[in-house]
Amino acid sequence: MTTFRSFINGSFVDSASGKTAPNINPANTTDVIGTIELASREEARRAVESAYDAFRGWKATPAPARGKFIGRAARLMEDRKEELSAAITREEGKTIGEARGEVQRAINVVEFCAGESRRMNGETIPSELPANFAYTIKEPHGVVACITPWNFPIAIPAWKLAPALVAGNTVVFKPATLTPLTATLLTEIFNEAGLPAGVLNLVLGSGSEAGDEIVSHPAVKAISFTGSTETGLKLYTQVAPRGVKVQAEMGGKNPVVVLEDCDMALAVESTAQGAFGSTGQRCTATSRAVVINSIADEFVEKIVTRAKSFRLGAGDDSKTDIGPSVDEGQLNTVLKYIDVGREDGAELLCGGKKAEGDGLDNGFFVEPTVFDRVTRDMRIAREEIFGPVLAVMRARDFDEAMLIANDSEYGLSSSVFTNDANSMYRFIDEIESGMTHVNSPTTGGEAHIPFGGVKNTGLGAREQGSTSLDFYTELKVVYVDYTGRKREGNLY
Ligand code: ADP
């Protein structure tokens, strides 16, 4: 039986807490992957201190030299791609195809960040004064906490760890307790890439204890968080008095808007992919389909047929389209929302219950579910469900569709289906989301393109792409006066 332990100052360490948690395959609960030794506050503190002690040396390492370690990590990830993909499928439940895609995304991000180490440029700015030179330098913060969820157990850690390290910060990585195997493999890989001891520390422990200890520690200068809105905003408030920088990627309620002139087959297929792919457990998953009345009956009929055609099963079976919810708690949340949808008066068209039989009994499977005639006030139109549940909302015309689409506290991703260029550009102008897609699913993104949301979804600088180092660096502004004389001019 595998034991998962925290990694502090270059070694895996025992926990003083004596508390453990099992790591279970959500497709088959009789498959126990291992036991996590949950870190106590003591290990969390030691992890921060070891990152603090390693900071001076890491900051003094030239950025391109830091990038060499990150580049090596990308190559090691490539070598271990199958092992990483299998680990994700086994502990998170997504299909092996989805897991391979996620690992490739993580490799791409790490490669991109290795390259960014050679582009940590500042600016030179002409001074108002003669014989004066002004420029900027990018500097790291110090110890950064990277707190991650279970739904993308390698891609999200990769897109936080790699830019944090390239920028010269040292890191305390606190992954979700549901996915310790992937987090351990990623930490091993960065260690094998040669990172000096203390530069990257892994804390496997609960959010309320180990996580709380990390974010409360005065040496932690910045926190990059992905997870629920509730936890993200709580963390933000908790550390605000210390002036800690926070970047948070939180909930979503991503809409597709389906207009009359769309390619119907494409709209249906892309909506199904966005709503049911990865079991709906993506922050960018499609959860609302806002459809113009005149084509709504046709859309609904086709999306229901498609939803019923998916094959549920274990992610390592090549015939499986959709894996399980990640654990019993998540399964119950999804089932609760299905009940809420019914009680609020939405029309349940398919799915709506735990899937059983056919090898599914030992897993947390939910049937792909479609509700029709969902209205803006219903909870299933407003709250993030994080499961394979789609709410169809009917709209009179373009304007009403936009009103519905934007009636959300969240704003991560969105999509429009249309063949009319004017409608497409109007949609792009009016939609309130950090990312939007045209004639393609709400999901997906590329390693070298910024990622993030507006409204209650996102806080702080965008992750990934040209903006990936923004959150992890401070700007130092330098004025050099080489006149050798007392300043005569006025400089306010
Ligand atoms: P999810 O449902 O995606 O796991 P959460 O917001 O519950 O979303 O958790 C995201 C991450 O935040 C996890 O790694 C979790 O352990 C961590 N976390 C939860 N509560 C706290 C806290 N009070 N302090 C620090 N980290 C926390």
Coordinates of C-alpha atoms and ligand atoms in Angstrom, one line a residue:
M1 CA 0.0 0.0 0.0
T2 CA 1.4 3.4 -1.0
T3 CA 1.7 6.1 1.6
F4 CA 1.6 9.7 0.5
R5 CA 3.6 12.2 2.6
S6 CA 4.5 15.8 2.5
F7 CA 7.8 16.9 1.0
I8 CA 9.8 19.4 3.0
N9 CA 13.3 20.8 2.4
G10 CA 14.2 18.1 -0.1
S11 CA 12.7 15.0 1.6
F12 CA 9.4 13.2 2.1
V13 CA 8.6 13.5 5.8
D14 CA 6.3 11.7 8.4
S15 CA 3.4 13.6 9.8
A16 CA 3.2 14.4 13.5
S17 CA -0.6 14.5 13.3
G18 CA -1.2 10.8 13.3
K19 CA -4.2 11.5 11.0
T20 CA -4.6 9.7 7.7
A21 CA -7.1 9.7 4.8
P22 CA -7.6 7.0 2.2
N23 CA -7.1 7.8 -1.5
I24 CA -9.9 6.0 -3.3
N25 CA -10.6 5.4 -7.0
P26 CA -14.0 7.1 -7.6
A27 CA -14.9 4.6 -10.4
N28 CA -14.4 1.7 -8.0
T29 CA -14.3 2.3 -4.3
T30 CA -12.8 -1.1 -3.6
D31 CA -9.7 0.1 -5.3
V32 CA -7.8 1.9 -2.5
I33 CA -4.8 3.7 -4.1
G34 CA -3.1 4.5 -0.8
T35 CA -3.2 6.4 2.4
I36 CA -2.3 10.0 3.0
E37 CA -0.5 11.0 6.1
L38 CA -2.2 14.3 6.7
A39 CA 0.2 17.1 7.6
S40 CA -0.3 18.8 10.9
R41 CA 0.2 22.5 11.4
E42 CA 3.7 21.7 12.5
E43 CA 4.7 20.3 9.0
A44 CA 2.9 23.2 7.3
R45 CA 5.0 25.6 9.3
R46 CA 8.2 23.7 8.5
A47 CA 7.3 23.8 4.8
V48 CA 6.9 27.6 4.9
E49 CA 10.2 28.0 6.8
S50 CA 12.1 25.7 4.5
A51 CA 10.8 27.8 1.5
Y52 CA 11.8 31.0 3.4
D53 CA 15.3 29.7 4.0
A54 CA 15.7 28.7 0.3
F55 CA 14.5 32.0 -1.1
R56 CA 17.7 34.0 -1.1
G57 CA 19.7 31.4 -3.0
W58 CA 16.9 30.8 -5.5
K59 CA 16.3 34.5 -6.1
A60 CA 20.1 34.9 -6.7
T61 CA 20.0 32.2 -9.3
P62 CA 19.8 33.9 -12.8
A63 CA 16.3 33.5 -14.3
P64 CA 17.5 31.6 -17.4
A65 CA 19.3 29.1 -15.0
R66 CA 16.0 28.7 -13.0
G67 CA 14.4 28.1 -16.4
K68 CA 16.8 25.2 -17.1
F69 CA 15.3 23.3 -14.1
I70 CA 11.8 24.0 -15.3
G71 CA 12.7 22.8 -18.8
R72 CA 14.1 19.6 -17.4
A73 CA 10.9 19.1 -15.5
A74 CA 8.9 19.4 -18.7
R75 CA 11.1 16.7 -20.4
L76 CA 10.7 14.4 -17.4
M77 CA 6.9 14.9 -17.5
E78 CA 7.0 13.9 -21.2
D79 CA 8.9 10.7 -20.3
R80 CA 6.4 9.8 -17.6
K81 CA 3.3 11.0 -19.5
E82 CA 1.5 7.6 -19.4
E83 CA 2.2 7.1 -15.7
L84 CA 0.9 10.6 -14.9
S85 CA -2.2 10.1 -17.1
A86 CA -3.0 6.8 -15.4
A87 CA -2.6 8.3 -12.0
I88 CA -5.1 11.1 -12.8
T89 CA -7.7 8.6 -14.2
R90 CA -7.3 6.4 -11.1
E91 CA -7.7 9.0 -8.4
E92 CA -9.8 11.7 -10.1
G93 CA -11.9 9.6 -12.4
K94 CA -11.6 11.4 -15.8
T95 CA -11.2 9.2 -18.9
I96 CA -7.7 8.3 -19.9
G97 CA -8.1 10.4 -23.1
E98 CA -9.0 13.4 -21.0
A99 CA -6.1 12.7 -18.6
R100 CA -3.6 12.5 -21.4
G101 CA -4.9 15.8 -22.7
E102 CA -4.5 17.4 -19.3
V103 CA -0.9 16.1 -18.9
Q104 CA 0.0 17.4 -22.3
R105 CA -1.5 20.8 -21.4
A106 CA 0.7 20.7 -18.2
I107 CA 3.8 19.9 -20.2
N108 CA 3.1 22.7 -22.6
V109 CA 2.7 25.2 -19.7
V110 CA 5.9 24.1 -18.1
E111 CA 7.8 24.3 -21.4
F112 CA 6.3 27.8 -22.0
C113 CA 7.4 29.0 -18.5
A114 CA 10.9 27.6 -19.1
G115 CA 11.1 29.9 -22.1
E116 CA 9.7 32.8 -20.1
S117 CA 12.8 32.6 -17.9
R118 CA 14.7 34.2 -20.8
R119 CA 12.1 36.9 -21.2
M120 CA 11.9 38.4 -17.7
N121 CA 12.5 41.7 -19.3
G122 CA 11.9 45.1 -17.7
E123 CA 11.6 48.4 -19.5
T124 CA 14.0 51.2 -20.1
I125 CA 12.2 54.6 -20.0
P126 CA 13.7 57.9 -21.1
S127 CA 14.1 60.2 -18.1
E128 CA 12.9 63.9 -18.2
L129 CA 16.3 64.8 -16.9
P130 CA 19.6 64.9 -18.8
A131 CA 22.1 62.2 -17.8
N132 CA 19.5 60.1 -16.0
F133 CA 18.5 56.6 -16.7
A134 CA 15.3 54.9 -15.6
Y135 CA 14.4 51.3 -15.9
T136 CA 12.4 48.5 -14.3
I137 CA 13.3 45.0 -13.0
K138 CA 11.0 42.1 -12.2
E139 CA 11.6 40.6 -8.8
P140 CA 10.0 37.7 -6.9
H141 CA 7.8 38.1 -3.8
G142 CA 9.4 35.5 -1.6
V143 CA 7.4 32.5 -0.4
V144 CA 4.3 31.8 -2.5
A145 CA 1.6 29.4 -1.6
C146 CA 0.0 27.5 -4.5
I147 CA -3.4 26.0 -3.4
T148 CA -5.0 23.8 -5.9
P149 CA -8.3 21.7 -6.4
W150 CA -8.7 18.1 -7.5
N151 CA -10.4 18.6 -10.9
F152 CA -7.2 19.3 -12.9
P153 CA -4.6 17.6 -10.5
I154 CA -1.6 18.2 -12.8
A155 CA -2.5 21.1 -15.1
I156 CA -3.5 23.6 -12.4
P157 CA -0.5 22.9 -10.1
A158 CA 1.8 23.1 -13.2
W159 CA 0.4 26.5 -14.3
K160 CA 1.1 27.8 -10.8
L161 CA 4.3 26.1 -9.8
A162 CA 6.2 26.7 -13.0
P163 CA 5.7 30.5 -13.3
A164 CA 6.2 31.0 -9.5
L165 CA 9.5 29.2 -9.7
V166 CA 10.7 30.8 -12.9
A167 CA 10.0 34.2 -11.3
G168 CA 12.4 33.3 -8.4
N169 CA 9.8 32.6 -5.7
T170 CA 10.0 29.6 -3.5
V171 CA 6.8 27.5 -3.2
V172 CA 4.6 25.7 -0.7
F173 CA 2.3 23.6 -2.8
K174 CA -1.0 22.5 -1.1
P175 CA -3.0 20.3 -3.4
A176 CA -6.5 19.0 -2.7
T177 CA -6.5 15.9 -0.5
L178 CA -8.4 13.9 -3.1
T179 CA -5.5 13.9 -5.6
P180 CA -2.3 13.2 -3.6
L181 CA -0.8 10.7 -6.1
T182 CA -0.6 13.2 -9.0
A183 CA 0.7 15.9 -6.7
T184 CA 3.4 13.6 -5.3
L185 CA 4.5 12.5 -8.9
L186 CA 4.7 16.2 -10.0
T187 CA 6.8 17.1 -6.9
E188 CA 9.1 14.1 -7.5
I189 CA 9.6 15.3 -11.1
F190 CA 10.5 18.8 -10.1
N191 CA 12.9 17.4 -7.5
E192 CA 14.4 15.1 -10.0
A193 CA 14.9 18.1 -12.3
G194 CA 17.4 19.2 -9.7
L195 CA 15.6 22.0 -7.8
P196 CA 17.6 22.9 -4.6
A197 CA 16.1 21.7 -1.3
G198 CA 13.4 23.9 0.0
V199 CA 12.6 25.6 -3.3
L200 CA 9.5 23.5 -3.7
N201 CA 7.7 22.0 -0.7
L202 CA 4.5 19.8 -0.8
V203 CA 2.0 19.8 2.0
L204 CA -0.6 17.1 1.9
G205 CA -3.2 18.0 4.5
S206 CA -6.6 19.4 5.1
G207 CA -7.5 23.0 4.0
S208 CA -8.8 23.9 7.5
E209 CA -5.6 22.8 9.3
A210 CA -2.5 22.6 7.1
G211 CA -3.9 25.1 4.5
D212 CA -4.9 27.5 7.2
E213 CA -1.5 27.3 8.8
I214 CA 0.2 28.0 5.4
V215 CA -1.8 31.1 4.5
S216 CA -1.6 32.5 8.1
H217 CA 2.2 32.3 8.2
P218 CA 3.8 35.8 8.0
A219 CA 6.5 34.6 5.6
V220 CA 3.9 33.8 2.9
K221 CA 3.8 36.9 0.6
A222 CA 1.5 35.7 -2.1
I223 CA -1.2 33.1 -2.6
S224 CA -2.4 31.6 -5.9
F225 CA -5.6 29.7 -5.3
T226 CA -8.0 27.7 -7.5
G227 CA -11.1 26.3 -6.0
S228 CA -14.5 27.2 -4.7
T229 CA -15.7 30.8 -4.5
E230 CA -16.5 30.3 -0.8
T231 CA -13.0 29.2 0.1
G232 CA -11.3 31.7 -2.2
L233 CA -13.1 34.7 -0.8
K234 CA -12.6 33.5 2.7
L235 CA -8.8 33.2 2.1
Y236 CA -8.8 36.7 0.5
T237 CA -10.4 38.3 3.6
Q238 CA -8.3 36.3 6.0
V239 CA -5.0 37.5 4.5
A240 CA -6.0 41.1 3.6
P241 CA -4.9 42.6 6.9
R242 CA -1.3 41.4 6.1
G243 CA -1.4 42.9 2.6
V244 CA -0.8 39.5 1.0
K245 CA -1.2 39.3 -2.8
V246 CA -4.0 37.0 -3.9
Q247 CA -4.7 35.5 -7.2
A248 CA -7.9 33.4 -7.2
E249 CA -9.7 31.4 -9.8
M250 CA -13.1 30.4 -8.4
G251 CA -16.6 29.4 -9.5
G252 CA -18.3 29.5 -12.9
K253 CA -21.7 29.1 -14.5
N254 CA -20.7 29.2 -18.1
P255 CA -23.3 29.8 -20.8
V256 CA -23.5 28.9 -24.4
V257 CA -25.8 31.2 -26.5
V258 CA -27.4 29.4 -29.4
L259 CA -28.8 31.7 -32.1
E260 CA -31.2 31.0 -34.9
D261 CA -28.7 31.0 -37.7
C262 CA -26.3 28.5 -36.0
D263 CA -25.1 25.2 -37.3
M264 CA -27.4 23.1 -35.1
A265 CA -25.4 19.9 -35.2
L266 CA -22.3 21.8 -34.2
A267 CA -24.1 23.7 -31.4
V268 CA -25.5 20.4 -30.0
E269 CA -22.3 18.5 -30.1
S270 CA -20.2 21.3 -28.6
T271 CA -22.7 22.0 -25.9
A272 CA -22.8 18.3 -25.0
Q273 CA -19.0 18.1 -25.0
G274 CA -18.8 21.2 -22.7
A275 CA -21.5 20.1 -20.3
F276 CA -20.8 16.4 -19.9
G277 CA -17.1 16.0 -20.8
S278 CA -14.9 15.5 -17.7
T279 CA -18.2 14.7 -15.9
G280 CA -18.9 18.5 -15.9
Q281 CA -16.1 18.9 -13.3
R282 CA -14.3 21.7 -15.2
C283 CA -14.3 25.3 -14.1
T284 CA -15.1 26.0 -17.8
A285 CA -17.8 23.4 -18.2
T286 CA -21.0 24.5 -19.9
S287 CA -23.8 24.6 -17.4
R288 CA -26.4 26.8 -19.2
A289 CA -27.6 26.7 -22.8
V290 CA -29.4 29.9 -23.7
V291 CA -31.4 29.0 -26.8
I292 CA -33.6 31.2 -29.0
N293 CA -37.2 30.1 -28.7
S294 CA -37.8 29.3 -32.4
I295 CA -35.1 26.7 -32.4
A296 CA -35.3 25.5 -28.8
D297 CA -37.5 22.4 -29.4
E298 CA -35.1 21.1 -32.0
F299 CA -32.0 21.9 -29.8
V300 CA -33.6 20.2 -26.8
E301 CA -34.6 17.1 -28.7
K302 CA -31.1 16.7 -30.1
I303 CA -29.2 17.4 -26.9
V304 CA -31.2 14.8 -25.0
T305 CA -30.5 12.2 -27.6
R306 CA -26.8 13.0 -27.4
A307 CA -26.8 13.0 -23.6
K308 CA -28.4 9.5 -23.5
S309 CA -25.8 8.2 -26.0
F310 CA -22.8 8.7 -23.6
R311 CA -21.3 5.6 -22.1
L312 CA -20.5 5.9 -18.4
G313 CA -17.7 3.8 -16.9
A314 CA -14.2 3.6 -15.5
G315 CA -11.9 6.1 -17.1
D316 CA -9.3 3.4 -17.9
D317 CA -11.8 1.6 -20.2
S318 CA -11.2 2.9 -23.7
K319 CA -15.0 2.6 -24.4
T320 CA -15.9 5.1 -21.6
D321 CA -17.0 8.6 -22.5
I322 CA -17.8 9.9 -19.1
G323 CA -16.2 9.0 -15.7
P324 CA -17.6 9.3 -12.2
S325 CA -17.9 12.3 -9.9
V326 CA -14.8 12.6 -7.8
D327 CA -16.2 11.4 -4.5
E328 CA -19.3 10.7 -2.6
G329 CA -19.6 14.3 -1.4
Q330 CA -19.5 15.6 -5.0
L331 CA -22.0 13.0 -6.1
N332 CA -24.4 14.0 -3.3
T333 CA -24.0 17.7 -4.3
V334 CA -24.9 16.9 -7.9
L335 CA -27.9 14.8 -6.8
K336 CA -29.0 17.5 -4.4
Y337 CA -29.0 20.1 -7.2
I338 CA -31.0 17.8 -9.4
D339 CA -33.7 17.6 -6.6
V340 CA -33.5 21.4 -6.3
G341 CA -34.1 21.8 -10.0
R342 CA -37.2 19.6 -9.9
E343 CA -38.5 21.4 -6.8
D344 CA -38.0 24.8 -8.5
G345 CA -40.1 23.7 -11.4
A346 CA -37.5 23.0 -14.1
E347 CA -38.5 20.2 -16.6
L348 CA -36.2 17.2 -16.2
L349 CA -35.8 15.6 -19.7
C350 CA -33.2 13.0 -19.1
G351 CA -30.8 11.6 -16.5
G352 CA -31.5 12.9 -13.0
K353 CA -30.1 10.0 -10.9
K354 CA -27.1 8.0 -9.8
A355 CA -26.2 5.5 -12.6
E356 CA -26.2 1.9 -11.6
G357 CA -25.7 -1.6 -13.0
D358 CA -23.3 -2.5 -15.8
G359 CA -20.2 -2.3 -13.5
L360 CA -21.1 1.2 -12.2
D361 CA -22.4 0.1 -8.7
N362 CA -19.1 0.7 -6.9
G363 CA -18.5 4.2 -8.4
F364 CA -19.9 7.7 -8.0
F365 CA -21.6 7.9 -11.4
V366 CA -24.4 10.3 -12.3
E367 CA -26.5 10.1 -15.5
P368 CA -26.0 13.0 -17.9
T369 CA -28.9 15.3 -17.0
V370 CA -30.8 17.9 -19.0
F371 CA -33.3 20.3 -17.6
D372 CA -35.5 22.4 -19.9
R373 CA -37.4 25.7 -19.2
V374 CA -35.0 26.7 -16.5
T375 CA -35.5 30.4 -15.5
R376 CA -33.1 33.0 -14.2
D377 CA -34.3 32.8 -10.6
M378 CA -33.8 29.0 -10.2
R379 CA -30.9 27.9 -8.2
I380 CA -29.7 25.5 -11.0
A381 CA -29.4 28.6 -13.2
R382 CA -27.3 30.5 -10.6
E383 CA -25.2 28.1 -8.6
E384 CA -22.2 26.0 -9.7
I385 CA -23.1 22.3 -9.7
F386 CA -19.8 20.8 -11.0
G387 CA -21.5 17.7 -12.4
P388 CA -23.0 16.5 -15.8
V389 CA -26.1 18.7 -15.6
L390 CA -27.2 21.2 -18.3
A391 CA -29.8 23.9 -17.8
V392 CA -31.6 24.9 -21.0
M393 CA -33.0 28.5 -20.8
R394 CA -35.2 29.8 -23.6
A395 CA -34.9 33.4 -24.8
R396 CA -37.1 35.5 -27.1
D397 CA -34.3 37.1 -29.1
F398 CA -30.6 38.1 -29.0
D399 CA -31.1 40.8 -26.4
E400 CA -33.0 38.6 -24.0
A401 CA -30.4 35.8 -24.5
M402 CA -27.6 38.2 -23.5
L403 CA -29.6 39.4 -20.5
I404 CA -29.9 35.7 -19.4
A405 CA -26.3 34.8 -20.2
N406 CA -25.0 37.8 -18.2
D407 CA -27.3 37.3 -15.2
S408 CA -24.7 35.5 -13.1
E409 CA -22.3 36.4 -10.3
Y410 CA -19.7 34.5 -12.3
G411 CA -17.8 35.2 -15.5
L412 CA -15.2 32.6 -16.5
S413 CA -16.1 31.3 -20.0
S414 CA -18.8 31.4 -22.6
S415 CA -19.6 30.5 -26.1
V416 CA -21.8 31.6 -29.0
F417 CA -23.2 29.5 -31.9
T418 CA -24.0 31.6 -34.9
N419 CA -23.0 32.1 -38.6
D420 CA -23.7 35.8 -38.6
A421 CA -20.6 38.0 -38.2
N422 CA -22.6 40.9 -36.7
S423 CA -24.2 38.7 -34.0
M424 CA -20.8 37.2 -33.2
Y425 CA -19.1 40.5 -32.6
R426 CA -22.1 41.9 -30.7
F427 CA -21.8 38.8 -28.5
I428 CA -18.1 39.2 -28.0
D429 CA -18.7 42.9 -27.0
E430 CA -21.6 42.2 -24.6
I431 CA -20.7 39.0 -22.9
E432 CA -19.4 39.3 -19.3
S433 CA -16.7 36.6 -19.2
G434 CA -13.0 36.5 -19.0
M435 CA -12.8 34.0 -21.9
T436 CA -15.2 33.4 -24.8
H437 CA -15.5 31.1 -27.7
V438 CA -17.1 31.2 -31.1
N439 CA -18.7 28.1 -32.5
S440 CA -16.8 25.8 -30.1
P441 CA -17.2 24.6 -26.5
T442 CA -16.8 26.8 -23.5
T443 CA -14.0 24.5 -22.4
G444 CA -10.3 24.3 -23.5
G445 CA -7.5 26.6 -23.5
E446 CA -3.9 26.8 -24.7
A447 CA -0.7 27.0 -22.6
H448 CA 0.6 30.2 -24.1
I449 CA -2.8 32.1 -23.9
P450 CA -4.0 33.9 -20.7
F451 CA -6.7 32.1 -18.7
G452 CA -9.1 33.6 -16.1
G453 CA -12.4 35.1 -15.3
V454 CA -14.2 38.3 -14.3
K455 CA -16.9 39.1 -11.7
N456 CA -16.8 36.7 -8.7
T457 CA -14.8 34.1 -10.7
G458 CA -11.4 35.7 -10.7
L459 CA -9.2 37.9 -8.6
G460 CA -5.8 39.2 -9.5
A461 CA -3.7 38.9 -12.6
R462 CA -4.5 36.3 -15.3
E463 CA -2.7 33.0 -15.2
Q464 CA -0.8 31.5 -18.1
G465 CA 0.4 33.0 -21.4
S466 CA 2.0 36.4 -21.6
T467 CA 0.5 37.3 -18.2
S468 CA 1.7 34.3 -16.3
L469 CA 4.6 36.0 -14.5
D470 CA 2.6 39.1 -13.6
F471 CA 1.2 37.8 -10.4
Y472 CA 4.5 36.2 -9.3
T473 CA 6.6 39.3 -9.7
E474 CA 7.0 42.8 -8.2
L475 CA 8.2 45.6 -10.3
K476 CA 11.3 47.5 -9.0
V477 CA 11.7 50.9 -10.6
V478 CA 15.3 52.2 -10.8
Y479 CA 16.5 55.8 -11.3
V480 CA 20.2 56.3 -12.0
D481 CA 21.6 59.8 -12.0
Y482 CA 25.0 59.9 -13.7
T483 CA 25.5 63.7 -13.7
G484 CA 27.6 63.4 -10.6
R485 CA 26.1 66.7 -9.5
K486 CA 23.4 67.9 -7.1
R487 CA 20.0 67.8 -8.9
E488 CA 19.1 71.2 -10.3
G489 CA 15.8 70.6 -12.1
N490 CA 12.5 69.9 -10.4
L491 CA 11.4 66.3 -10.3
Y492 CA 8.2 65.7 -8.4
Ligands
ADP1 P1 -12.7 22.1 -4.3 O1 -14.1 21.8 -4.0 O2 -12.4 22.4 -5.7 O3 -11.7 21.2 -3.6 P2 -12.1 24.1 -2.2 O4 -12.3 25.5 -2.3 O5 -12.9 23.3 -1.1 O6 -12.6 23.6 -3.6 O7 -10.6 23.6 -2.1 C1 -9.6 24.1 -2.9 C2 -8.3 24.0 -2.2 O8 -8.3 24.9 -1.1 C3 -8.0 22.6 -1.6 O9 -6.6 22.3 -1.7 C4 -8.4 22.8 -0.2 O10 -7.8 21.9 0.7 C5 -7.9 24.2 0.1 N1 -8.5 24.9 1.3 C6 -9.7 24.8 1.7 N2 -9.9 25.5 2.8 C7 -8.8 26.2 3.1 C8 -8.3 27.1 4.1 N3 -9.1 27.6 5.0 N4 -7.1 27.6 4.0 C9 -6.2 27.2 3.0 N5 -6.6 26.3 2.0 C10 -7.8 25.8 2.1

